[in-house]
Structures are given as structure tokens and as C-alpha cells.
């Protein structure tokens, strides 16, 4: 009994410390967007908030990732706090306005799920587990994973973390499915399916652009235009049959990760396609048309990727010639 109490205290202490860190560790993930300077974007977000009967986020940020996410800052154990939304510029460069509407409606679905009594607790505990593991591995270096598994102090935490993540897996996936359903109701099933596919395109194209163009340029001490360069790179990739096959491969992957909170992408797209398009909501304009003067964010987003000092030390350069008007190659 004494041993069980001690182990319980160890697990509780680790989680409590991580939850407190979670409450206080928020840092802006990128430049903050304001209503004053981005009226079209906030008008669209407000429209979706009204359609989903949700309050709009208090803070909106732009990030250098092909993703959109929501969270909260402040509050206790996931309850209360201010709503925060982060918009990935590479994803907005890939989506149309109609598809962007579907993605944002999906994120509002996560806000809606927060109304459940246990959801904020589950979310904050999952995050605390990941933070604890990350902190431990960072401190212990390469041997961290070995000590985490075999140490008498961290073994109880590792067992508890595994059981908690697996037991709440179904809840998290159910929330993802309900968020997709909300996106289909707001933007239509066909548009939502297109948005999910475009998200896969954006993620693969951004990985390629960062690894093949940006990173080599950074190592040379140069700073190519982030936004304009990705536009050219995306056009080139979309014209490539090899890239199309790669996107289809990503979509059809049969993911069976017991800790993944998302259903397989093919399953989500198939479900969205089966939802009737109740009313036309597709807007073919690029989602970046909702933003004012996006190229001015280039340096701030590169600072997010590299840190302010290193980013400011880079020499601005134009796009490499292969990215301008070059015929696509497979």
C-alpha cells in the first residue's frame, strides 16, 4: 500500500508540475493579427463563429506551418482562459476561401467540444504528459528514453501516461469526427473534402520548400522571400504528376498509431464526400486574399523558424531562377 501511495504521489507531482508549466508557458507562436489591420480575415472568422454559435478567438496569430490550430491561454486545467487561434500562412496559400472556411469551422468544432465537462481536463492532461516527456528527454539527453522506461521514479509515470493516452484516444477521435461534421454543415461536404486534400498538399509542399529551398539558403546566409517563394514552389509541385502521387499516397495511408488523435485522412475525406452539399459555399479566391500585405510578415515568420538574431543576420535575396517560370519536372 505504501509503495502504491508513493508511486501515486510521483505521478501526481510530475503531472501537476507540467500542468502548471502549461498554464504559464504560452508564447506567441508568430506575429499577431489584429482586427484593425486584417478586417477581411476577422470578418470571415466572425461569420464562421456566428454560424457555429461560438465566440470568436480572442487572439489570432500567423505561423510558418501548413496547419491551423486552436488552444487556450490562462485558465485552470483547461477550464476558462482566452481562446487562441493560429493560422498557417503556407496552408492559407494553398486553400481557397471556401476551403479555408471549412478548416476554420473544423477548429470551431474543437471549441464546441470544450463545452463537455471532461474535455478540458483530458486535453490539458494529454498536453501535460507530452510536456513532461519532452522535458525529461531534454534533460537526460540520448539516454532519456532508457531511463524513462526503467527508472523506478519515472516508470509509474510512463505506465500511467500510456494508459491515459490510450484510454482517451477514442474521445479525441470522436471530437475530430464531430469537428469534421461541423465543417461539412458550414462549408458543405465536397468543399470540406477538398480542404482536407489541400491540407495534405500544403504540408507536403511546405516540407519540400523548407528542406530543398529555405534551409539551404539559410545555411548560405541568405533569406529568400518566404511567401512569394512558396507560391512558386506550390505551383510547380501541383503541376507535377509525381507530387500528385505523393499526395494520394499520404491520403491513403492507413494510420494505426494508437496515440494519433485523428482518424486516417482517407476516412475523413470519404466521410465528407458522403455529406450532401446543402448549399454552395465554395469561393475560388485564394485564402490569402483575406490578408493585407502578407509579404511584410516574411521576416517575422523566419524569426519564428530561426530565432531573431539569426534571421536578422541573413542577407535578403530574390528567388532562385529555377523557381521562376521553370517547367515542372516529375
mmCIF file of C-alpha atoms in Angstrom:
data_model
loop_
_atom_site.group_PDB
_atom_site.id
_atom_site.type_symbol
_atom_site.label_atom_id
_atom_site.label_comp_id
_atom_site.label_asym_id
_atom_site.label_seq_id
_atom_site.Cartn_x
_atom_site.Cartn_y
_atom_site.Cartn_z
ATOM 1 C CA UNK A 1 0.000 0.000 0.000
ATOM 2 C CA UNK A 2 2.843 2.386 0.951
ATOM 3 C CA UNK A 3 4.588 1.738 -2.364
ATOM 4 C CA UNK A 4 1.356 2.427 -4.259
ATOM 5 C CA UNK A 5 0.902 5.724 -2.425
ATOM 6 C CA UNK A 6 4.472 6.765 -3.180
ATOM 7 C CA UNK A 7 4.112 5.914 -6.865
ATOM 8 C CA UNK A 8 0.814 7.791 -6.997
ATOM 9 C CA UNK A 9 2.453 10.856 -5.469
ATOM 10 C CA UNK A 10 5.281 10.663 -8.023
ATOM 11 C CA UNK A 11 2.861 10.560 -10.952
ATOM 12 C CA UNK A 12 0.690 13.332 -9.482
ATOM 13 C CA UNK A 13 3.728 15.522 -8.837
ATOM 14 C CA UNK A 14 5.041 15.131 -12.382
ATOM 15 C CA UNK A 15 1.641 15.911 -13.905
ATOM 16 C CA UNK A 16 0.949 18.846 -11.585
ATOM 17 C CA UNK A 17 4.283 20.436 -12.433
ATOM 18 C CA UNK A 18 3.625 20.038 -16.153
ATOM 19 C CA UNK A 19 0.082 21.412 -15.900
ATOM 20 C CA UNK A 20 1.426 24.493 -14.101
ATOM 21 C CA UNK A 21 4.051 24.882 -16.827
ATOM 22 C CA UNK A 22 1.318 24.515 -19.430
ATOM 23 C CA UNK A 23 -0.643 27.375 -17.848
ATOM 24 C CA UNK A 24 2.361 29.692 -17.815
ATOM 25 C CA UNK A 25 4.415 28.724 -20.867
ATOM 26 C CA UNK A 26 2.349 30.365 -23.617
ATOM 27 C CA UNK A 27 4.475 32.279 -26.055
ATOM 28 C CA UNK A 28 3.141 33.951 -29.197
ATOM 29 C CA UNK A 29 3.741 31.409 -31.987
ATOM 30 C CA UNK A 30 4.098 34.132 -34.603
ATOM 31 C CA UNK A 31 3.049 37.680 -35.464
ATOM 32 C CA UNK A 32 -0.314 38.618 -34.001
ATOM 33 C CA UNK A 33 -3.088 39.576 -36.421
ATOM 34 C CA UNK A 34 -5.461 42.337 -35.377
ATOM 35 C CA UNK A 35 -8.926 43.418 -36.431
ATOM 36 C CA UNK A 36 -7.652 46.867 -37.242
ATOM 37 C CA UNK A 37 -5.090 45.661 -39.790
ATOM 38 C CA UNK A 38 -6.851 42.498 -41.075
ATOM 39 C CA UNK A 39 -10.569 43.408 -41.346
ATOM 40 C CA UNK A 40 -11.430 40.893 -44.109
ATOM 41 C CA UNK A 41 -9.900 37.984 -42.221
ATOM 42 C CA UNK A 42 -11.707 38.795 -38.993
ATOM 43 C CA UNK A 43 -14.977 39.357 -40.848
ATOM 44 C CA UNK A 44 -14.686 35.789 -42.172
ATOM 45 C CA UNK A 45 -13.782 34.377 -38.749
ATOM 46 C CA UNK A 46 -16.705 36.256 -37.164
ATOM 47 C CA UNK A 47 -19.041 34.882 -39.814
ATOM 48 C CA UNK A 48 -17.970 31.312 -39.044
ATOM 49 C CA UNK A 49 -18.191 31.951 -35.298
ATOM 50 C CA UNK A 50 -21.762 33.149 -35.720
ATOM 51 C CA UNK A 51 -22.672 30.170 -37.914
ATOM 52 C CA UNK A 52 -21.257 27.749 -35.332
ATOM 53 C CA UNK A 53 -22.744 29.722 -32.409
ATOM 54 C CA UNK A 54 -19.325 30.182 -30.873
ATOM 55 C CA UNK A 55 -17.421 33.164 -29.550
ATOM 56 C CA UNK A 56 -14.557 34.178 -31.866
ATOM 57 C CA UNK A 57 -10.979 33.705 -30.654
ATOM 58 C CA UNK A 58 -9.534 36.493 -28.534
ATOM 59 C CA UNK A 59 -6.123 36.279 -30.211
ATOM 60 C CA UNK A 60 -5.158 35.207 -33.739
ATOM 61 C CA UNK A 61 -1.589 34.548 -34.866
ATOM 62 C CA UNK A 62 0.124 33.772 -38.169
ATOM 63 C CA UNK A 63 2.548 30.832 -38.133
ATOM 64 C CA UNK A 64 5.068 29.368 -40.653
ATOM 65 C CA UNK A 65 3.402 25.942 -40.784
ATOM 66 C CA UNK A 66 0.927 24.263 -43.113
ATOM 67 C CA UNK A 67 -1.600 23.892 -40.326
ATOM 68 C CA UNK A 68 -4.313 25.652 -38.338
ATOM 69 C CA UNK A 69 -4.797 25.065 -34.634
ATOM 70 C CA UNK A 70 -6.656 26.418 -31.624
ATOM 71 C CA UNK A 71 -5.818 26.459 -27.946
ATOM 72 C CA UNK A 72 -6.434 28.475 -24.807
ATOM 73 C CA UNK A 73 -4.147 30.560 -22.668
ATOM 74 C CA UNK A 74 -4.751 31.047 -18.980
ATOM 75 C CA UNK A 75 -7.440 29.217 -17.057
ATOM 76 C CA UNK A 76 -7.029 26.164 -14.835
ATOM 77 C CA UNK A 77 -6.878 22.544 -16.064
ATOM 78 C CA UNK A 78 -8.243 23.652 -19.433
ATOM 79 C CA UNK A 79 -11.234 25.498 -17.965
ATOM 80 C CA UNK A 80 -11.602 29.214 -18.603
ATOM 81 C CA UNK A 81 -8.888 31.200 -20.324
ATOM 82 C CA UNK A 82 -8.762 33.078 -23.611
ATOM 83 C CA UNK A 83 -9.284 31.423 -26.964
ATOM 84 C CA UNK A 84 -6.282 31.494 -29.304
ATOM 85 C CA UNK A 85 -6.155 30.580 -32.999
ATOM 86 C CA UNK A 86 -3.007 30.097 -35.092
ATOM 87 C CA UNK A 87 -3.255 30.271 -38.894
ATOM 88 C CA UNK A 88 -0.542 28.689 -41.024
ATOM 89 C CA UNK A 89 0.400 31.001 -43.889
ATOM 90 C CA UNK A 90 1.537 28.111 -46.173
ATOM 91 C CA UNK A 91 -1.867 26.477 -45.675
ATOM 92 C CA UNK A 92 -3.707 29.696 -46.465
ATOM 93 C CA UNK A 93 -1.613 29.979 -49.642
ATOM 94 C CA UNK A 94 -2.888 26.534 -50.648
ATOM 95 C CA UNK A 95 -6.580 26.882 -49.744
ATOM 96 C CA UNK A 96 -9.379 28.770 -51.415
ATOM 97 C CA UNK A 97 -11.585 30.985 -49.267
ATOM 98 C CA UNK A 98 -14.300 28.316 -49.283
ATOM 99 C CA UNK A 99 -11.853 25.611 -48.188
ATOM 100 C CA UNK A 100 -10.430 27.932 -45.538
ATOM 101 C CA UNK A 101 -13.984 28.335 -44.236
ATOM 102 C CA UNK A 102 -14.239 24.553 -43.830
ATOM 103 C CA UNK A 103 -10.924 24.335 -41.955
ATOM 104 C CA UNK A 104 -11.837 27.180 -39.596
ATOM 105 C CA UNK A 105 -15.278 25.641 -38.969
ATOM 106 C CA UNK A 106 -13.481 22.411 -38.010
ATOM 107 C CA UNK A 107 -11.387 24.351 -35.473
ATOM 108 C CA UNK A 108 -14.526 25.943 -34.039
ATOM 109 C CA UNK A 109 -15.748 22.387 -33.587
ATOM 110 C CA UNK A 110 -12.931 21.922 -31.074
ATOM 111 C CA UNK A 111 -14.120 24.989 -29.200
ATOM 112 C CA UNK A 112 -17.596 23.480 -29.183
ATOM 113 C CA UNK A 113 -16.246 20.223 -27.747
ATOM 114 C CA UNK A 114 -14.817 22.211 -24.834
ATOM 115 C CA UNK A 115 -18.352 22.525 -23.518
ATOM 116 C CA UNK A 116 -18.107 18.910 -22.399
ATOM 117 C CA UNK A 117 -17.246 18.610 -18.715
ATOM 118 C CA UNK A 118 -14.284 16.251 -19.179
ATOM 119 C CA UNK A 119 -12.831 17.584 -22.448
ATOM 120 C CA UNK A 120 -10.748 20.452 -20.982
ATOM 121 C CA UNK A 121 -9.332 18.079 -18.352
ATOM 122 C CA UNK A 122 -8.490 15.427 -20.960
ATOM 123 C CA UNK A 123 -6.835 17.973 -23.256
ATOM 124 C CA UNK A 124 -4.784 19.627 -20.511
ATOM 125 C CA UNK A 125 -3.668 16.264 -19.101
ATOM 126 C CA UNK A 126 -2.605 14.975 -22.525
ATOM 127 C CA UNK A 127 -0.618 18.163 -23.071
ATOM 128 C CA UNK A 128 0.925 17.843 -19.596
ATOM 129 C CA UNK A 129 2.017 14.278 -20.392
ATOM 130 C CA UNK A 130 3.697 15.364 -23.618
ATOM 131 C CA UNK A 131 5.382 18.302 -21.866
ATOM 132 C CA UNK A 132 6.640 16.044 -19.064
ATOM 133 C CA UNK A 133 8.098 13.550 -21.528
ATOM 134 C CA UNK A 134 9.679 16.329 -23.596
ATOM 135 C CA UNK A 135 11.181 17.990 -20.523
ATOM 136 C CA UNK A 136 12.574 14.712 -19.182
ATOM 137 C CA UNK A 137 14.108 13.682 -22.502
ATOM 138 C CA UNK A 138 15.661 17.127 -22.944
ATOM 139 C CA UNK A 139 17.305 16.982 -19.515
ATOM 140 C CA UNK A 140 18.511 13.389 -19.816
ATOM 141 C CA UNK A 141 19.773 13.552 -23.417
ATOM 142 C CA UNK A 142 20.066 10.425 -25.557
ATOM 143 C CA UNK A 143 19.701 8.066 -22.595
ATOM 144 C CA UNK A 144 16.445 9.725 -21.568
ATOM 145 C CA UNK A 145 14.144 7.162 -23.153
ATOM 146 C CA UNK A 146 16.029 4.310 -21.429
ATOM 147 C CA UNK A 147 15.786 5.930 -18.006
ATOM 148 C CA UNK A 148 12.160 6.860 -18.586
ATOM 149 C CA UNK A 149 11.282 3.210 -19.173
ATOM 150 C CA UNK A 150 13.414 1.614 -16.471
ATOM 151 C CA UNK A 151 13.827 4.237 -13.733
ATOM 152 C CA UNK A 152 11.807 3.416 -10.571
ATOM 153 C CA UNK A 153 10.876 7.117 -10.379
ATOM 154 C CA UNK A 154 9.609 7.625 -13.915
ATOM 155 C CA UNK A 155 8.299 4.141 -14.691
ATOM 156 C CA UNK A 156 4.969 4.826 -12.911
ATOM 157 C CA UNK A 157 4.571 7.989 -14.966
ATOM 158 C CA UNK A 158 5.365 6.156 -18.211
ATOM 159 C CA UNK A 159 2.787 3.448 -17.416
ATOM 160 C CA UNK A 160 0.150 5.993 -16.398
ATOM 161 C CA UNK A 161 0.828 8.146 -19.479
ATOM 162 C CA UNK A 162 0.462 5.176 -21.823
ATOM 163 C CA UNK A 163 -2.790 4.058 -20.200
ATOM 164 C CA UNK A 164 -4.246 7.587 -20.147
ATOM 165 C CA UNK A 165 -3.388 8.337 -23.773
ATOM 166 C CA UNK A 166 -4.798 5.035 -24.965
ATOM 167 C CA UNK A 167 -7.960 5.296 -22.861
ATOM 168 C CA UNK A 168 -8.735 8.840 -24.040
ATOM 169 C CA UNK A 169 -7.845 8.054 -27.643
ATOM 170 C CA UNK A 170 -11.443 7.268 -28.570
ATOM 171 C CA UNK A 171 -12.667 10.530 -27.031
ATOM 172 C CA UNK A 172 -10.160 12.565 -29.020
ATOM 173 C CA UNK A 173 -11.025 10.835 -32.280
ATOM 174 C CA UNK A 174 -14.736 11.327 -31.630
ATOM 175 C CA UNK A 175 -14.082 15.050 -31.224
ATOM 176 C CA UNK A 176 -12.186 15.137 -34.522
ATOM 177 C CA UNK A 177 -15.093 13.428 -36.283
ATOM 178 C CA UNK A 178 -17.647 15.830 -34.771
ATOM 179 C CA UNK A 179 -15.434 18.781 -35.801
ATOM 180 C CA UNK A 180 -15.395 17.440 -39.381
ATOM 181 C CA UNK A 181 -19.188 17.107 -39.262
ATOM 182 C CA UNK A 182 -19.474 20.744 -38.237
ATOM 183 C CA UNK A 183 -17.198 21.777 -41.113
ATOM 184 C CA UNK A 184 -19.432 19.866 -43.537
ATOM 185 C CA UNK A 185 -22.543 21.592 -42.196
ATOM 186 C CA UNK A 186 -20.983 25.037 -42.515
ATOM 187 C CA UNK A 187 -18.993 24.712 -45.743
ATOM 188 C CA UNK A 188 -20.511 21.629 -47.370
ATOM 189 C CA UNK A 189 -19.193 18.087 -47.671
ATOM 190 C CA UNK A 190 -17.495 18.489 -51.051
ATOM 191 C CA UNK A 191 -15.700 21.673 -50.026
ATOM 192 C CA UNK A 192 -14.588 20.082 -46.748
ATOM 193 C CA UNK A 193 -13.197 17.066 -48.607
ATOM 194 C CA UNK A 194 -11.305 19.392 -50.967
ATOM 195 C CA UNK A 195 -9.971 21.329 -47.965
ATOM 196 C CA UNK A 196 -8.653 18.141 -46.352
ATOM 197 C CA UNK A 197 -6.913 17.117 -49.566
ATOM 198 C CA UNK A 198 -5.468 20.615 -49.988
ATOM 199 C CA UNK A 199 -4.134 20.380 -46.429
ATOM 200 C CA UNK A 200 -2.138 17.280 -47.402
ATOM 201 C CA UNK A 201 -0.830 19.141 -50.456
ATOM 202 C CA UNK A 202 0.175 22.118 -48.339
ATOM 203 C CA UNK A 203 2.006 20.004 -45.771
ATOM 204 C CA UNK A 204 3.994 18.067 -48.372
ATOM 205 C CA UNK A 205 4.772 21.161 -50.455
ATOM 206 C CA UNK A 206 5.862 23.113 -47.375
ATOM 207 C CA UNK A 207 8.126 20.269 -46.215
ATOM 208 C CA UNK A 208 9.698 20.227 -49.665
ATOM 209 C CA UNK A 209 10.070 24.015 -49.842
ATOM 210 C CA UNK A 210 11.634 24.235 -46.413
ATOM 211 C CA UNK A 211 14.043 21.315 -46.917
ATOM 212 C CA UNK A 212 15.007 21.968 -50.563
ATOM 213 C CA UNK A 213 14.910 25.766 -50.782
ATOM 214 C CA UNK A 214 14.787 27.573 -47.450
ATOM 215 C CA UNK A 215 17.184 25.505 -45.353
ATOM 216 C CA UNK A 216 19.997 25.506 -47.961
ATOM 217 C CA UNK A 217 19.524 29.268 -48.400
ATOM 218 C CA UNK A 218 19.671 29.852 -44.642
ATOM 219 C CA UNK A 219 22.897 27.858 -44.437
ATOM 220 C CA UNK A 220 24.383 30.096 -47.155
ATOM 221 C CA UNK A 221 23.398 33.139 -45.103
ATOM 222 C CA UNK A 222 20.675 34.295 -47.487
ATOM 223 C CA UNK A 223 16.959 34.924 -46.971
ATOM 224 C CA UNK A 224 14.710 34.288 -49.997
ATOM 225 C CA UNK A 225 11.167 35.695 -49.963
ATOM 226 C CA UNK A 226 9.119 33.287 -47.883
ATOM 227 C CA UNK A 227 5.619 33.930 -49.198
ATOM 228 C CA UNK A 228 6.374 34.576 -52.861
ATOM 229 C CA UNK A 229 8.795 31.663 -52.988
ATOM 230 C CA UNK A 230 6.291 29.186 -51.588
ATOM 231 C CA UNK A 231 3.683 30.345 -54.115
ATOM 232 C CA UNK A 232 6.042 29.462 -56.990
ATOM 233 C CA UNK A 233 7.074 26.210 -55.340
ATOM 234 C CA UNK A 234 3.442 25.172 -54.793
ATOM 235 C CA UNK A 235 2.524 25.883 -58.421
ATOM 236 C CA UNK A 236 5.466 23.817 -59.583
ATOM 237 C CA UNK A 237 4.544 20.919 -57.299
ATOM 238 C CA UNK A 238 0.872 20.939 -58.294
ATOM 239 C CA UNK A 239 1.879 20.588 -61.947
ATOM 240 C CA UNK A 240 3.959 17.502 -61.150
ATOM 241 C CA UNK A 241 2.415 14.053 -61.502
ATOM 242 C CA UNK A 242 4.999 12.697 -59.053
ATOM 243 C CA UNK A 243 3.785 15.144 -56.431
ATOM 244 C CA UNK A 244 0.175 14.190 -57.129
ATOM 245 C CA UNK A 245 1.055 10.544 -56.494
ATOM 246 C CA UNK A 246 2.800 11.526 -53.269
ATOM 247 C CA UNK A 247 -0.303 13.403 -52.070
ATOM 248 C CA UNK A 248 -2.522 10.418 -52.878
ATOM 249 C CA UNK A 249 -0.126 8.153 -51.021
ATOM 250 C CA UNK A 250 -0.273 10.425 -47.952
ATOM 251 C CA UNK A 251 -4.077 10.463 -48.086
ATOM 252 C CA UNK A 252 -4.482 6.711 -48.433
ATOM 253 C CA UNK A 253 -2.040 5.808 -45.658
ATOM 254 C CA UNK A 254 -3.821 3.517 -43.231
ATOM 255 C CA UNK A 255 -2.744 5.113 -39.972
ATOM 256 C CA UNK A 256 -2.941 2.881 -36.938
ATOM 257 C CA UNK A 257 -0.967 4.874 -34.387
ATOM 258 C CA UNK A 258 -2.650 4.149 -31.029
ATOM 259 C CA UNK A 259 -1.826 7.706 -29.867
ATOM 260 C CA UNK A 260 -2.943 9.575 -33.005
ATOM 261 C CA UNK A 261 -5.989 11.712 -32.253
ATOM 262 C CA UNK A 262 -7.019 11.971 -35.914
ATOM 263 C CA UNK A 263 -8.741 9.275 -37.982
ATOM 264 C CA UNK A 264 -6.952 8.337 -41.239
ATOM 265 C CA UNK A 265 -7.205 11.112 -43.828
ATOM 266 C CA UNK A 266 -8.840 8.863 -46.420
ATOM 267 C CA UNK A 267 -11.564 8.056 -43.910
ATOM 268 C CA UNK A 268 -12.183 11.738 -43.167
ATOM 269 C CA UNK A 269 -12.339 12.646 -46.869
ATOM 270 C CA UNK A 270 -14.626 9.707 -47.635
ATOM 271 C CA UNK A 271 -16.976 10.743 -44.845
ATOM 272 C CA UNK A 272 -17.025 14.370 -46.011
ATOM 273 C CA UNK A 273 -17.766 13.334 -49.601
ATOM 274 C CA UNK A 274 -20.770 11.358 -48.357
ATOM 275 C CA UNK A 275 -22.223 14.514 -46.774
ATOM 276 C CA UNK A 276 -24.635 16.391 -49.046
ATOM 277 C CA UNK A 277 -23.520 19.845 -50.231
ATOM 278 C CA UNK A 278 -26.547 21.603 -48.788
ATOM 279 C CA UNK A 279 -25.692 24.985 -50.254
ATOM 280 C CA UNK A 280 -22.865 26.330 -52.421
ATOM 281 C CA UNK A 281 -20.192 27.921 -50.268
ATOM 282 C CA UNK A 282 -17.104 27.487 -52.422
ATOM 283 C CA UNK A 283 -15.257 30.726 -53.047
ATOM 284 C CA UNK A 284 -12.446 30.189 -55.590
ATOM 285 C CA UNK A 285 -10.393 33.182 -54.396
ATOM 286 C CA UNK A 286 -7.186 32.305 -52.560
ATOM 287 C CA UNK A 287 -7.493 32.343 -48.780
ATOM 288 C CA UNK A 288 -4.572 34.775 -48.643
ATOM 289 C CA UNK A 289 -6.876 37.352 -50.275
ATOM 290 C CA UNK A 290 -8.289 37.758 -46.762
ATOM 291 C CA UNK A 291 -4.902 39.066 -45.573
ATOM 292 C CA UNK A 292 -3.482 42.531 -46.156
ATOM 293 C CA UNK A 293 0.138 42.851 -47.343
ATOM 294 C CA UNK A 294 1.228 39.332 -46.406
ATOM 295 C CA UNK A 295 4.807 39.700 -47.651
ATOM 296 C CA UNK A 296 5.535 42.040 -44.734
ATOM 297 C CA UNK A 297 5.258 39.027 -42.410
ATOM 298 C CA UNK A 298 8.187 37.222 -44.085
ATOM 299 C CA UNK A 299 10.896 38.360 -41.701
ATOM 300 C CA UNK A 300 8.741 37.794 -38.596
ATOM 301 C CA UNK A 301 7.901 34.245 -39.688
ATOM 302 C CA UNK A 302 11.544 33.484 -40.440
ATOM 303 C CA UNK A 303 12.357 34.767 -36.949
ATOM 304 C CA UNK A 304 9.927 32.143 -35.636
ATOM 305 C CA UNK A 305 11.801 29.446 -37.580
ATOM 306 C CA UNK A 306 15.363 30.547 -36.782
ATOM 307 C CA UNK A 307 15.245 32.990 -33.893
ATOM 308 C CA UNK A 308 15.502 36.790 -34.203
ATOM 309 C CA UNK A 309 19.305 37.075 -34.176
ATOM 310 C CA UNK A 310 19.984 34.524 -36.882
ATOM 311 C CA UNK A 311 17.066 35.695 -39.031
ATOM 312 C CA UNK A 312 18.187 39.341 -38.931
ATOM 313 C CA UNK A 313 21.723 38.334 -39.908
ATOM 314 C CA UNK A 314 20.574 36.775 -43.188
ATOM 315 C CA UNK A 315 21.006 38.723 -46.420
ATOM 316 C CA UNK A 316 17.734 39.244 -48.362
ATOM 317 C CA UNK A 317 17.854 37.639 -51.810
ATOM 318 C CA UNK A 318 15.495 37.232 -54.742
ATOM 319 C CA UNK A 319 14.024 33.895 -55.753
ATOM 320 C CA UNK A 320 16.421 31.351 -57.269
ATOM 321 C CA UNK A 321 15.991 31.280 -61.077
ATOM 322 C CA UNK A 322 14.725 27.645 -61.125
ATOM 323 C CA UNK A 323 11.649 28.771 -59.202
ATOM 324 C CA UNK A 324 10.687 31.471 -61.726
ATOM 325 C CA UNK A 325 8.927 30.214 -64.815
ATOM 326 C CA UNK A 326 10.729 26.898 -64.893
ATOM 327 C CA UNK A 327 8.802 23.990 -66.417
ATOM 328 C CA UNK A 328 7.728 21.422 -63.823
ATOM 329 C CA UNK A 329 9.632 18.181 -63.684
ATOM 330 C CA UNK A 330 8.481 14.825 -62.362
#
